[in-house]
Amino acid sequence: MKIGYVRVSTEDQNEARQEVLMDQLGVDRVFIDKISGKNRNRPSLQEMLSFIREGDVVVVESYSRLARSTVDLLNIVEELSKKGIGFISHKEKIDTTTPQGMLMLTIFAGIYQFERECMLQRQKEGIAIAKAEGKYKGRKPIDIDQTTFEAVYKEWKNGNIKAVEAMEKLKITKPTFYRRVNAYQKKIWN
C-alpha cells in the first residue's frame, strides 16, 4: 500500500499541490499535517507511523516535508526500514526500496556525520583556545539556596520524600542533585 504524507508549515498554507502529486503517484491514503516540521510531535505523522504495515511504502513530495533535519529524516527512515516499509521522496528521486535509493540515503547519512564531526572538532578547538586565553569559564553553576537544599536534603534523607520529588522541589536534574548531595555529605563529614 502506498501511504502519502503531506505537510505544510501553517494553517494558511495550501497543501493542494502536494495532494495532486499524491493522486498522480497513485497513493492509497494520505496523512496531512499543517504544522511546523521542527519536531516529530505532529498528529498526522504519528497517526501514519501507527497505521503503516510491513510492505507499505511512504511517499512524500520532498523529504523536507517529512523532516526538517537530516537527523530526523534518517531516524524516521531507519524506523520505517526496521518495520519493512519503503520510503520515496519524489523531488529528490530517493526510493529506499531500490539499492540506488539506499545508497543516496547512506550518502546523506555520511555527509551529515562528517559535518557533525567537523563541527564538534571546531567547537573543541575553540574551547581550548578560549580556555588558554582565560575567556572560557564553562557553564555557570546552578544557584541553589543552601537553606532550601539542606531542608529538602533532610526530607529526602529521612525518607519523607523520594529523590525524584527532591529534584522537582529543587528544580534540578538527577546528575546535579547527586553531585550536590555528594558535595554536601563530604562537607558535613569532613
PDB file of N, CA and C in Angstrom, residues 32-73:
ATOM      1  N   ILE A  32      -2.191  14.289   6.432  1.00  0.00           N
ATOM      2  CA  ILE A  32      -1.845  15.705   6.234  1.00  0.00           C
ATOM      3  C   ILE A  32      -1.646  16.395   7.580  1.00  0.00           C
ATOM      4  N   ASP A  33      -0.524  17.092   7.707  1.00  0.00           N
ATOM      5  CA  ASP A  33      -0.253  17.941   8.868  1.00  0.00           C
ATOM      6  C   ASP A  33      -0.120  19.374   8.407  1.00  0.00           C
ATOM      7  N   LYS A  34      -0.684  20.290   9.194  1.00  0.00           N
ATOM      8  CA  LYS A  34      -0.498  21.724   8.961  1.00  0.00           C
ATOM      9  C   LYS A  34       0.189  22.268  10.207  1.00  0.00           C
ATOM     10  N   ILE A  35       1.484  21.981  10.258  1.00  0.00           N
ATOM     11  CA  ILE A  35       2.272  22.300  11.450  1.00  0.00           C
ATOM     12  C   ILE A  35       3.752  22.308  11.063  1.00  0.00           C
ATOM     13  N   SER A  36       4.546  23.009  11.807  1.00  0.00           N
ATOM     14  CA  SER A  36       5.981  23.059  11.549  1.00  0.00           C
ATOM     15  C   SER A  36       6.576  21.657  11.623  1.00  0.00           C
ATOM     16  N   GLY A  37       7.593  21.424  10.836  1.00  0.00           N
ATOM     17  CA  GLY A  37       8.260  20.124  10.834  1.00  0.00           C
ATOM     18  C   GLY A  37       9.448  20.060  11.758  1.00  0.00           C
ATOM     19  N   LYS A  38       9.565  21.018  12.682  1.00  0.00           N
ATOM     20  CA  LYS A  38      10.771  21.081  13.516  1.00  0.00           C
ATOM     21  C   LYS A  38      10.903  19.922  14.497  1.00  0.00           C
ATOM     22  N   ASN A  39       9.789  19.252  14.802  1.00  0.00           N
ATOM     23  CA  ASN A  39       9.904  18.063  15.646  1.00  0.00           C
ATOM     24  C   ASN A  39       8.931  16.992  15.181  1.00  0.00           C
ATOM     25  N   ARG A  40       8.994  15.839  15.801  1.00  0.00           N
ATOM     26  CA  ARG A  40       8.173  14.706  15.368  1.00  0.00           C
ATOM     27  C   ARG A  40       6.800  14.685  16.031  1.00  0.00           C
ATOM     28  N   ASN A  41       6.509  15.620  16.893  1.00  0.00           N
ATOM     29  CA  ASN A  41       5.217  15.650  17.572  1.00  0.00           C
ATOM     30  C   ASN A  41       4.153  16.272  16.679  1.00  0.00           C
ATOM     31  N   ARG A  42       3.872  15.562  15.588  1.00  0.00           N
ATOM     32  CA  ARG A  42       2.857  16.004  14.638  1.00  0.00           C
ATOM     33  C   ARG A  42       1.772  14.940  14.598  1.00  0.00           C
ATOM     34  N   PRO A  43       0.524  15.347  14.809  1.00  0.00           N
ATOM     35  CA  PRO A  43      -0.566  14.363  14.925  1.00  0.00           C
ATOM     36  C   PRO A  43      -0.677  13.401  13.746  1.00  0.00           C
ATOM     37  N   SER A  44      -0.693  13.911  12.537  1.00  0.00           N
ATOM     38  CA  SER A  44      -0.871  13.022  11.383  1.00  0.00           C
ATOM     39  C   SER A  44       0.363  12.165  11.131  1.00  0.00           C
ATOM     40  N   LEU A  45       1.545  12.685  11.434  1.00  0.00           N
ATOM     41  CA  LEU A  45       2.760  11.877  11.294  1.00  0.00           C
ATOM     42  C   LEU A  45       2.689  10.688  12.248  1.00  0.00           C
ATOM     43  N   GLN A  46       2.333  10.958  13.495  1.00  0.00           N
ATOM     44  CA  GLN A  46       2.225   9.877  14.476  1.00  0.00           C
ATOM     45  C   GLN A  46       1.148   8.875  14.073  1.00  0.00           C
ATOM     46  N   GLU A  47       0.022   9.381  13.576  1.00  0.00           N
ATOM     47  CA  GLU A  47      -1.059   8.505  13.118  1.00  0.00           C
ATOM     48  C   GLU A  47      -0.576   7.631  11.956  1.00  0.00           C
ATOM     49  N   MET A  48       0.151   8.237  11.017  1.00  0.00           N
ATOM     50  CA  MET A  48       0.672   7.488   9.876  1.00  0.00           C
ATOM     51  C   MET A  48       1.650   6.412  10.336  1.00  0.00           C
ATOM     52  N   LEU A  49       2.562   6.767  11.249  1.00  0.00           N
ATOM     53  CA  LEU A  49       3.552   5.803  11.726  1.00  0.00           C
ATOM     54  C   LEU A  49       2.892   4.624  12.440  1.00  0.00           C
ATOM     55  N   SER A  50       1.732   4.858  13.052  1.00  0.00           N
ATOM     56  CA  SER A  50       0.980   3.774  13.689  1.00  0.00           C
ATOM     57  C   SER A  50       0.209   2.946  12.663  1.00  0.00           C
ATOM     58  N   PHE A  51      -0.201   3.582  11.585  1.00  0.00           N
ATOM     59  CA  PHE A  51      -1.045   2.950  10.566  1.00  0.00           C
ATOM     60  C   PHE A  51      -0.269   2.028   9.626  1.00  0.00           C
ATOM     61  N   ILE A  52       0.934   2.425   9.236  1.00  0.00           N
ATOM     62  CA  ILE A  52       1.680   1.699   8.207  1.00  0.00           C
ATOM     63  C   ILE A  52       2.054   0.295   8.659  1.00  0.00           C
ATOM     64  N   ARG A  53       2.138  -0.599   7.665  1.00  0.00           N
ATOM     65  CA  ARG A  53       2.448  -2.006   7.919  1.00  0.00           C
ATOM     66  C   ARG A  53       3.581  -2.461   7.003  1.00  0.00           C
ATOM     67  N   GLU A  54       4.172  -3.575   7.364  1.00  0.00           N
ATOM     68  CA  GLU A  54       5.243  -4.151   6.567  1.00  0.00           C
ATOM     69  C   GLU A  54       4.806  -4.278   5.109  1.00  0.00           C
ATOM     70  N   GLY A  55       5.692  -3.869   4.207  1.00  0.00           N
ATOM     71  CA  GLY A  55       5.397  -3.928   2.779  1.00  0.00           C
ATOM     72  C   GLY A  55       4.853  -2.624   2.218  1.00  0.00           C
ATOM     73  N   ASP A  56       4.395  -1.717   3.095  1.00  0.00           N
ATOM     74  CA  ASP A  56       3.907  -0.410   2.646  1.00  0.00           C
ATOM     75  C   ASP A  56       5.075   0.454   2.196  1.00  0.00           C
ATOM     76  N   VAL A  57       4.733   1.521   1.484  1.00  0.00           N
ATOM     77  CA  VAL A  57       5.734   2.500   1.056  1.00  0.00           C
ATOM     78  C   VAL A  57       5.203   3.878   1.418  1.00  0.00           C
ATOM     79  N   VAL A  58       6.021   4.667   2.128  1.00  0.00           N
ATOM     80  CA  VAL A  58       5.663   6.047   2.472  1.00  0.00           C
ATOM     81  C   VAL A  58       6.186   6.952   1.371  1.00  0.00           C
ATOM     82  N   VAL A  59       5.290   7.803   0.845  1.00  0.00           N
ATOM     83  CA  VAL A  59       5.630   8.691  -0.266  1.00  0.00           C
ATOM     84  C   VAL A  59       5.478  10.145   0.193  1.00  0.00           C
ATOM     85  N   VAL A  60       6.507  10.958  -0.092  1.00  0.00           N
ATOM     86  CA  VAL A  60       6.450  12.392   0.191  1.00  0.00           C
ATOM     87  C   VAL A  60       6.853  13.164  -1.057  1.00  0.00           C
ATOM     88  N   GLU A  61       6.380  14.407  -1.142  1.00  0.00           N
ATOM     89  CA  GLU A  61       6.750  15.263  -2.275  1.00  0.00           C
ATOM     90  C   GLU A  61       8.243  15.579  -2.217  1.00  0.00           C
ATOM     91  N   SER A  62       8.723  15.907  -1.010  1.00  0.00           N
ATOM     92  CA  SER A  62      10.138  16.202  -0.775  1.00  0.00           C
ATOM     93  C   SER A  62      10.454  15.750   0.640  1.00  0.00           C
ATOM     94  N   TYR A  63      11.673  15.277   0.874  1.00  0.00           N
ATOM     95  CA  TYR A  63      11.987  14.801   2.217  1.00  0.00           C
ATOM     96  C   TYR A  63      11.854  15.896   3.271  1.00  0.00           C
ATOM     97  N   SER A  64      11.893  17.174   2.849  1.00  0.00           N
ATOM     98  CA  SER A  64      11.724  18.277   3.805  1.00  0.00           C
ATOM     99  C   SER A  64      10.305  18.312   4.364  1.00  0.00           C
ATOM    100  N   ARG A  65       9.370  17.655   3.696  1.00  0.00           N
ATOM    101  CA  ARG A  65       8.001  17.563   4.204  1.00  0.00           C
ATOM    102  C   ARG A  65       7.929  16.594   5.376  1.00  0.00           C
ATOM    103  N   LEU A  66       8.782  15.562   5.352  1.00  0.00           N
ATOM    104  CA  LEU A  66       8.785  14.554   6.410  1.00  0.00           C
ATOM    105  C   LEU A  66       9.630  14.995   7.596  1.00  0.00           C
ATOM    106  N   ALA A  67      10.764  15.616   7.314  1.00  0.00           N
ATOM    107  CA  ALA A  67      11.682  16.012   8.391  1.00  0.00           C
ATOM    108  C   ALA A  67      12.441  17.263   7.992  1.00  0.00           C
ATOM    109  N   ARG A  68      12.699  18.122   8.969  1.00  0.00           N
ATOM    110  CA  ARG A  68      13.424  19.363   8.710  1.00  0.00           C
ATOM    111  C   ARG A  68      14.930  19.191   8.849  1.00  0.00           C
ATOM    112  N   SER A  69      15.358  18.145   9.565  1.00  0.00           N
ATOM    113  CA  SER A  69      16.793  17.940   9.728  1.00  0.00           C
ATOM    114  C   SER A  69      17.174  16.568   9.198  1.00  0.00           C
ATOM    115  N   THR A  70      18.435  16.432   8.820  1.00  0.00           N
ATOM    116  CA  THR A  70      18.938  15.159   8.319  1.00  0.00           C
ATOM    117  C   THR A  70      18.813  14.085   9.384  1.00  0.00           C
ATOM    118  N   VAL A  71      19.079  14.459  10.642  1.00  0.00           N
ATOM    119  CA  VAL A  71      18.996  13.502  11.743  1.00  0.00           C
ATOM    120  C   VAL A  71      17.590  12.927  11.833  1.00  0.00           C
ATOM    121  N   ASP A  72      16.576  13.808  11.852  1.00  0.00           N
ATOM    122  CA  ASP A  72      15.194  13.333  11.937  1.00  0.00           C
ATOM    123  C   ASP A  72      14.833  12.466  10.741  1.00  0.00           C
ATOM    124  N   LEU A  73      15.240  12.904   9.550  1.00  0.00           N
ATOM    125  CA  LEU A  73      14.944  12.141   8.342  1.00  0.00           C
ATOM    126  C   LEU A  73      15.535  10.734   8.443  1.00  0.00           C
TER     127      LEU A  73
END
